[in-house]
Amino acid sequence: MASRTGTAHVVTTTRTYKGTVYRTHLLRRSYREDGKVKNETLGNLSHLPEPLIEIIRRSLQGETFVPLGQAFEVTGSLAHGHVHAVELAMQRLDFASLLGSKSSPERERVLAMVAARIVAPHTKLATTRWWHTTTLATDFGVADANEDDLYAAMDWLLARQDAIQKKLAARHLSAGGLVLYDLSSSYFEGTTCPLARLGHNRDGKKGLLQVNYGRLTDARGCPVAVSVHEGNVADSSTFLPEVQRLRESFGVGQLVMVGDRGMISSKAIDELRETQGIDWITALKSASIRTLVEQGQLQLGLFDERSLMEIASPEYPGERLVACRNPQLAALRAHKRQDLLAATEKNLQQIKDRVDAGRLKGADAIGLRVGKVVNQYKVAKHFELQISDASFSFTRRHEAIAAEAALDGIYIIRTSVEAARMEAAECVRNYKALANVERAFRSLKTMRAHILLCMLAYYVEWHMREAWRELMFADTDLAAKSTRDPVAPAQRSQQAQEKVVSRTVADGTPVHSFSTLMAELGSIVRNTCRTPGAGPEAPTFDIITTPNATQRHALDLIRQIHP
């Protein structure tokens, strides 16, 4: 009789009875006897869990299973997900080609610095140490780069600034479109910057040198170009050179420049009138608004019926003036004024008490103390002061206060754009879009090459933020912004308000800010593994954390970015 030895295997059968599906798993052995193949059932495995049955099946097929700790060991783990998201965004934006058409060590280092700036900004020395804790150093090919290499790469970047910005302008600026421009400053601690000067310090760092920098963006706030100026340069003096650069260097012959009331000066407007193809949107200063009221060209009573009206004035020939009144802003300014007046009166009363008690004498000494108090909150114009060698008194100038209060919440948009091209409400919305430039300024600091690097980092980050709107607190109903009341305070859409209240997005997962979403992605790590006990020369392999639902969604949205 032939041998009954054979091979074991698992046989699975499925049958349906009265709508119920039954699966049976049998352990069987096949063998040959008397020249015939026969099967023998060794046991019924149907009561076992499916994963265990699968292991038995694979084991019978020759696979060997060992405890996980004996199969391989993790020799290193690097944060990966946030770096991968930035790298994906750069690929979608074809960002490398913006810097240079050919690969070079300098270009790769700039790409790495831009990515590092988005993920975790540090000094150059700290960056070369930090990025080894992530996959950035290896994925961007800069594992051997040191601090000097990064500074050399920044010199390389600065030499290509014009070419880079021309490419960005070609991507994002179109003939007749809006261009937003604003100027800001950053204080500077050091003595080697040739542009550092003492000037109007917006950071409140009096006595420190600073540099000024301007930024051009499209109507959405997407950065296109940056310029760096001496720290004491006036805002308005930088405006016309930017217009010239747009026309001559970037080839944009027709455009609408949007700048604040300190940026687009009357002198600049006079020159723009002589320049074909350039329109502008700005706002009047408070003194000019007061003049219009005093001359009867702006009747405040009309605001009782509406919050926006278009007026004309012979002082502004060929221009449109769009007058707006925001009641909420008016109430806020009135409340703030009262607080400042009350705080000033309290301090003035303390000086009066000292004078009355004879502890402070002399008109000069009294005047010096009084001057500091009334100028602290810039309300000197609202007080009548009487000072002598032995007395001091003060009273509010109620008429002056009332005159200023009458203009609370009122602002006037001034533009050369014809009504056929842009209605009044749209003019107001476009002026308010300057807030998009202000948000961009928060990413800029110190030196020229570094400012350019920060702008490029914000360019990538801006597109990531736009792609992630539905996962963040940001409003996704962008189309509705064009129909909302342009004068009233900006309101979130109902969907955005629901996110704020519930702290969740539509699928019930937590809503994020940009930084927390990057941190969430940072929990995806790349583990380097090898066979345990095989020695340091043993080959290794990588295993990346499986993304959760939020992480997958975020990466999928990045893949949808369009330049």
C-alpha positions in Angstrom: 0.0 0.0 0.0 1.3 3.5 -0.8 2.3 6.0 1.8 -0.4 8.2 3.3 1.9 11.2 3.7 0.8 14.4 2.0 0.4 18.1 2.4 -1.9 20.0 4.7 -3.9 23.1 3.7 -7.0 25.1 4.7 -10.1 24.8 2.5 -12.8 27.5 2.8 -16.3 27.0 1.5 -19.2 29.5 1.5 -22.9 28.7 1.3 -26.1 30.8 1.8 -29.1 29.5 3.7 -32.2 31.6 4.1 -30.3 34.8 3.4 -27.5 34.1 5.8 -24.0 33.5 4.5 -22.0 30.6 6.3 -18.3 30.2 5.9 -16.6 27.0 6.8 -12.8 26.6 7.2 -11.5 23.0 7.2 -7.9 21.8 7.8 -7.4 19.1 5.2 -4.6 16.9 4.0 -4.1 15.8 0.5 -2.2 12.5 -0.2 -1.8 9.9 -2.9 -2.9 6.3 -2.4 -2.8 3.6 -5.0 -2.1 6.2 -7.6 -5.1 8.3 -6.7 -5.2 11.7 -4.9 -7.3 11.6 -1.8 -8.3 14.2 0.8 -8.6 13.8 4.5 -10.2 16.3 7.0 -8.0 16.8 10.0 -10.2 19.4 11.8 -12.7 22.1 11.6 -11.2 25.6 12.1 -14.4 27.6 11.7 -14.6 28.6 15.3 -11.2 30.4 15.1 -10.9 34.1 14.4 -10.3 35.0 10.7 -6.8 36.5 11.3 -5.7 33.3 13.1 -7.0 31.2 10.2 -5.1 33.3 7.8 -1.9 32.8 9.8 -2.5 29.0 9.7 -3.1 29.2 6.0 0.1 31.1 5.3 2.2 28.9 7.7 1.1 25.8 5.8 2.3 27.6 2.7 5.8 27.8 4.1 5.9 31.2 5.7 7.7 31.5 9.1 6.3 33.6 11.9 8.3 35.0 14.8 7.5 37.5 17.6 7.6 41.1 16.3 10.5 42.1 18.6 12.6 39.3 17.1 11.7 40.1 13.5 13.3 43.5 13.3 14.5 46.4 15.5 14.0 50.1 15.0 17.3 51.9 14.8 16.0 55.4 14.3 12.8 57.5 14.0 12.5 60.8 12.3 9.5 63.2 12.1 8.3 63.1 8.5 4.7 64.0 7.9 5.0 67.8 8.1 8.1 67.8 6.0 6.4 65.6 3.4 3.4 68.0 3.3 5.7 71.0 2.5 7.6 69.0 -0.1 4.4 68.0 -1.8 3.3 71.6 -1.9 6.6 72.6 -3.4 6.2 70.0 -6.1 2.7 71.1 -6.9 3.9 74.7 -7.2 6.9 73.7 -9.3 8.7 75.7 -6.7 12.2 74.5 -7.6 11.9 75.9 -11.1 11.1 79.4 -9.6 14.5 79.4 -8.0 16.4 78.1 -10.9 16.0 76.0 -14.0 18.9 73.7 -13.1 19.6 71.7 -9.9 22.5 72.9 -7.9 23.7 72.6 -4.2 22.7 76.2 -3.6 19.2 75.6 -5.0 18.7 72.5 -2.9 19.8 74.3 0.3 17.4 77.2 -0.4 14.6 74.7 -0.9 15.5 73.1 2.4 15.7 76.5 4.2 12.3 77.5 2.8 10.8 74.2 4.0 12.5 74.6 7.4 11.1 78.1 7.7 7.6 76.7 7.3 8.0 73.7 9.6 10.1 75.3 12.4 11.9 78.6 11.9 15.3 78.8 13.5 18.6 80.6 13.1 20.8 79.2 10.4 23.1 77.3 12.8 20.1 75.9 14.7 18.5 74.9 11.4 21.5 72.7 10.4 21.0 70.9 13.7 17.2 70.8 13.9 16.6 69.4 10.4 18.5 66.2 11.4 15.6 65.4 13.8 13.3 65.2 10.8 13.5 63.7 7.3 14.1 67.1 5.8 17.9 66.8 5.8 18.0 63.6 3.8 14.9 64.2 1.6 16.2 67.6 0.5 19.8 66.4 0.2 21.4 68.8 2.7 22.6 66.4 5.4 26.2 67.7 5.0 25.3 71.4 4.8 26.7 73.7 7.5 25.9 77.3 8.6 28.4 78.8 6.1 26.8 76.8 3.2 23.4 78.2 4.1 24.6 81.8 4.1 26.3 81.2 0.7 23.1 79.8 -0.6 21.3 83.0 0.6 23.8 85.1 -1.4 23.0 82.9 -4.4 19.3 83.4 -3.8 19.6 87.2 -3.5 21.4 87.4 -6.9 18.3 85.7 -8.5 15.6 87.8 -6.7 14.6 89.8 -9.9 14.2 86.6 -12.0 12.3 84.8 -9.3 9.9 87.7 -8.8 9.3 88.1 -12.5 8.2 84.5 -12.6 5.8 85.0 -9.7 4.4 88.2 -11.3 3.8 86.2 -14.6 1.9 83.6 -12.6 -0.2 85.8 -10.4 -0.6 89.3 -11.9 -2.8 90.0 -14.9 -3.4 93.1 -17.0 -5.9 95.3 -15.3 -5.9 93.3 -12.1 -5.5 94.4 -8.5 -2.0 94.7 -6.9 -1.8 95.3 -3.2 1.2 97.1 -1.7 2.2 98.1 1.8 5.3 98.8 3.8 6.4 97.7 7.2 9.6 97.5 9.3 11.6 95.2 11.5 14.0 96.4 14.2 17.6 95.3 13.8 20.1 94.5 16.5 23.6 94.9 15.1 25.9 97.3 13.2 26.6 95.7 9.9 23.4 96.2 7.9 23.9 99.1 5.4 20.2 99.8 5.3 19.6 99.9 9.1 18.4 103.4 10.2 16.5 105.0 13.0 12.9 105.5 11.9 9.3 105.2 12.8 9.4 101.8 14.6 6.2 99.9 14.2 7.4 97.3 16.8 7.6 99.8 19.6 11.4 99.3 19.9 12.4 102.9 20.3 16.1 103.7 19.8 16.9 100.6 17.7 17.9 100.5 14.1 15.5 99.1 11.6 14.9 98.2 8.0 11.7 98.9 6.0 10.3 96.4 3.5 7.5 96.5 1.1 5.5 93.6 -0.3 3.5 93.3 -3.5 0.7 90.7 -3.6 -2.2 89.8 -5.8 -5.8 90.6 -4.8 -5.9 87.4 -2.6 -2.8 88.3 -0.7 -0.6 85.8 -2.5 3.0 87.3 -2.3 4.6 88.2 -5.6 7.6 90.5 -4.7 9.4 92.1 -1.8 11.6 95.1 -1.6 13.9 96.3 1.2 14.6 100.0 2.0 16.5 102.1 4.5 14.9 102.2 7.9 14.0 105.9 7.8 12.4 105.9 4.3 8.9 107.4 4.1 6.1 105.0 3.0 5.0 107.2 0.1 8.5 107.5 -1.4 8.6 103.7 -2.1 5.3 103.6 -3.9 6.1 105.1 -7.3 9.3 102.9 -7.7 7.1 99.9 -7.2 4.7 101.0 -9.9 7.6 101.5 -12.2 9.0 98.1 -11.4 5.6 96.5 -12.1 5.5 98.2 -15.5 9.1 97.9 -16.6 10.5 94.8 -14.9 7.3 92.7 -14.6 5.7 93.8 -17.8 2.3 94.6 -16.2 1.2 97.6 -18.3 -2.3 98.0 -16.8 -3.2 97.5 -13.1 -5.0 98.9 -10.1 -2.7 99.7 -7.2 -4.2 99.5 -3.7 -2.4 101.2 -0.9 -3.3 102.8 2.4 -3.7 106.6 3.0 -0.1 107.0 4.0 1.2 105.1 1.0 -0.5 106.7 -2.0 0.2 110.4 -1.4 -1.2 113.4 -3.3 2.1 113.8 -5.1 2.0 110.2 -6.2 -1.5 110.6 -7.4 -0.6 113.6 -9.5 2.1 111.5 -11.2 -0.2 108.6 -11.7 -2.7 110.8 -13.5 0.0 111.3 -16.1 0.6 107.6 -16.4 -1.7 105.7 -18.7 -3.0 102.3 -17.6 -2.4 102.8 -13.8 -5.4 103.2 -11.5 -5.4 103.3 -7.8 -7.5 102.8 -4.6 -6.6 104.5 -1.3 -8.4 106.4 1.5 -8.5 110.0 2.7 -6.8 111.1 5.9 -9.0 112.2 8.8 -8.1 115.9 8.3 -9.4 115.7 4.7 -12.6 114.0 5.8 -13.2 116.8 8.3 -12.7 119.4 5.6 -15.4 117.7 3.4 -17.8 117.8 6.3 -17.1 121.5 7.1 -17.6 122.4 3.4 -20.9 120.6 3.4 -19.8 118.1 0.7 -20.3 115.2 3.1 -23.6 115.4 5.0 -23.3 113.2 8.1 -27.1 113.0 8.4 -27.3 110.8 5.3 -25.6 108.0 7.3 -28.8 107.6 9.2 -30.3 105.9 6.2 -27.3 104.0 4.8 -23.8 103.1 5.6 -22.2 103.7 2.2 -22.6 106.5 -0.3 -20.7 107.9 -3.3 -19.9 111.7 -3.2 -18.0 114.1 -5.4 -15.8 117.0 -4.6 -14.1 119.7 -6.7 -11.0 119.1 -4.5 -10.7 115.7 -6.2 -11.4 116.2 -9.9 -12.0 113.0 -11.9 -12.0 110.9 -8.8 -14.6 108.9 -7.0 -15.1 109.2 -3.2 -16.9 106.4 -1.4 -17.9 107.5 2.1 -18.6 104.7 4.7 -19.7 104.6 8.3 -19.3 101.6 10.4 -21.5 101.9 13.6 -19.6 99.2 15.4 -16.3 100.9 14.8 -17.8 104.2 15.8 -18.9 102.8 19.2 -15.5 101.2 19.7 -13.6 104.4 19.1 -16.0 106.4 21.3 -15.4 103.9 24.1 -11.7 104.0 23.7 -11.6 107.9 23.6 -13.6 108.0 26.9 -11.1 105.5 28.5 -8.1 107.6 27.4 -9.6 110.9 28.5 -10.5 109.4 31.9 -7.0 107.9 32.4 -5.5 111.3 31.4 -7.7 113.2 33.8 -6.8 110.8 36.6 -3.1 111.5 36.1 -3.6 115.3 35.7 -5.6 115.3 39.0 -2.6 113.8 40.7 -0.4 116.6 39.4 -3.0 119.2 40.5 -3.1 117.7 44.0 0.7 118.0 44.3 0.6 121.6 43.0 -2.3 122.5 45.4 -0.3 121.0 48.3 2.8 123.0 47.4 4.9 119.9 46.6 5.3 120.9 42.9 6.1 124.5 42.0 7.2 126.6 39.0 5.5 126.8 35.7 8.3 125.0 33.8 8.4 122.1 36.3 4.6 121.8 36.3 4.4 122.1 32.5 7.0 119.4 32.0 5.0 116.9 34.1 1.7 117.9 32.5 3.2 117.6 29.0 4.2 114.0 29.6 0.7 113.1 30.8 -1.4 114.7 28.0 0.9 113.3 25.4 1.0 109.8 26.8 -2.3 108.9 25.1 -2.2 111.7 22.5 -5.2 113.6 23.8 -3.6 117.0 24.5 -5.9 118.6 21.9 -8.9 117.7 24.1 -7.8 119.6 27.2 -7.7 123.3 28.1 -4.7 123.8 30.5 -3.9 126.7 32.8 -0.4 126.7 34.3 1.3 129.2 36.5 4.2 129.1 39.0 1.8 128.1 41.9 -1.3 126.7 40.2 -2.6 124.2 37.7 -6.1 123.5 36.4 -7.6 121.6 33.5 -10.9 121.2 31.7 -12.1 119.1 28.8 -12.6 120.9 25.4 -16.1 119.5 24.9 -16.6 121.1 21.4 -13.4 119.6 20.1 -14.3 116.2 21.5 -17.7 116.3 20.0 -16.3 117.4 16.6 -13.9 114.4 16.6 -16.6 112.0 17.8 -18.9 113.1 14.9 -16.4 111.4 12.6 -16.1 108.2 14.5 -16.4 105.2 12.3 -16.3 107.2 9.1 -13.8 106.6 6.3 -13.7 107.6 2.7 -12.2 105.5 -0.1 -10.6 107.5 -2.9 -10.1 105.9 -6.3 -9.6 106.6 -10.0 -11.3 103.4 -11.1 -14.4 104.2 -13.2 -17.8 103.1 -11.9 -18.3 100.9 -15.0 -15.3 98.8 -14.0 -15.8 98.7 -10.3 -18.9 99.6 -8.2 -18.6 101.5 -4.9 -19.0 98.4 -2.7 -16.3 96.6 -4.6 -13.9 99.5 -4.2 -14.4 99.3 -0.4 -13.8 95.5 -0.4 -10.7 95.9 -2.5 -9.3 98.5 -0.1 -10.0 96.3 2.9 -8.0 93.5 1.1 -4.9 95.3 2.3 -5.4 93.2 5.5 -4.1 90.3 3.4 -0.8 92.0 3.0 -0.6 92.7 6.8 -0.9 89.0 7.4 1.9 88.4 5.1 4.1 90.9 6.9 4.1 88.8 10.0 6.5 86.3 8.4 9.2 88.8 7.4 12.2 89.7 9.5 15.6 91.5 9.4 18.0 91.2 6.4 17.4 91.4 2.7 18.2 87.8 1.7 16.4 86.6 4.8 13.4 88.7 4.0 13.3 87.2 0.5 13.6 83.7 2.0 10.7 84.5 4.3 8.6 85.8 1.5 9.2 82.6 -0.5 8.4 80.5 2.5 5.1 82.4 3.0 4.4 81.9 -0.7 4.4 78.1 -0.2 2.6 78.4 3.2 -0.1 80.7 1.7 -1.0 78.0 -0.8 -1.0 75.3 1.9 -3.3 77.5 4.0 -5.7 77.9 1.1 -5.7 74.2 0.4 -6.4 73.4 4.1 -9.2 75.9 4.6 -11.8 73.2 5.3 -9.7 71.6 8.0 -8.9 74.9 9.8 -10.9 77.7 11.4 -10.7 79.6 8.0 -13.8 80.5 6.1 -14.4 78.3 3.0 -17.3 80.4 1.6 -15.0 82.7 -0.3 -17.6 83.5 -3.0 -19.9 85.0 -0.4 -17.3 87.6 0.5 -18.0 89.5 -2.7 -21.7 90.0 -1.8 -21.4 90.8 1.9 -21.8 94.3 3.3 -18.4 96.0 2.6 -18.8 98.5 5.5 -19.9 96.2 8.3 -17.3 94.3 10.3 -16.2 91.1 8.6 -18.4 88.2 9.5 -17.6 84.5 9.3 -20.0 82.3 7.2 -22.4 80.1 9.1 -20.3 77.1 8.3 -17.2 78.8 9.7 -19.1 79.9 12.9 -20.2 76.3 13.4 -16.5 75.2 13.3 -15.6 77.8 15.9 -18.4 76.7 18.2 -18.1 72.9 17.8 -14.3 72.9 17.4 -14.9 70.1 14.8 -15.1 69.9 11.0 -17.9 68.2 9.1 -16.6 64.6 9.7 -16.4 65.2 13.5 -12.6 65.4 13.7 -11.0 68.4 15.5 -10.6 71.7 13.6 -7.1 72.9 13.4 -4.9 76.0 13.1 -2.0 75.8 10.6 0.5 75.1 13.4 -1.6 72.3 15.0 -2.3 70.7 11.7 1.5 70.7 11.0 2.1 69.2 14.4 -0.5 66.5 13.6 1.3 65.7 10.4 4.6 65.7 12.3 3.4 62.6 14.3 3.9 60.6 11.0 7.4 59.3 11.4 9.9 57.3 9.3 11.3 54.4 11.2 14.6 52.8 10.1 14.6 49.1 10.8 17.0 46.1 10.5 17.2 42.5 11.6 18.2 42.3 15.3 21.6 41.0 16.1 22.8 41.3 12.5 25.3 44.1 13.3 25.7 47.7 12.2 26.5 46.7 8.7 23.2 44.9 8.2 20.9 46.3 5.5 18.1 48.5 6.7 14.6 49.3 5.5 12.1 52.1 6.3 8.6 51.9 7.6 6.5 55.1 7.6 3.6 55.5 10.0 0.2 54.8 8.4 -1.6 58.2 8.3 -4.9 58.6 10.2 -8.0 60.0 8.5 -7.1 63.6 9.2 -3.5 63.2 8.0 -4.6 61.5 4.8 -7.2 64.2 4.1 -4.6 67.0 4.6 -2.1 65.3 2.3 -4.8 64.8 -0.4 -5.7 68.5 -0.2 -2.1 69.4 -0.7 -2.0 67.2 -3.9 -4.8 69.4 -5.3 -2.8 72.7 -5.1 -2.5 74.5 -8.4 0.1 77.2 -9.1 
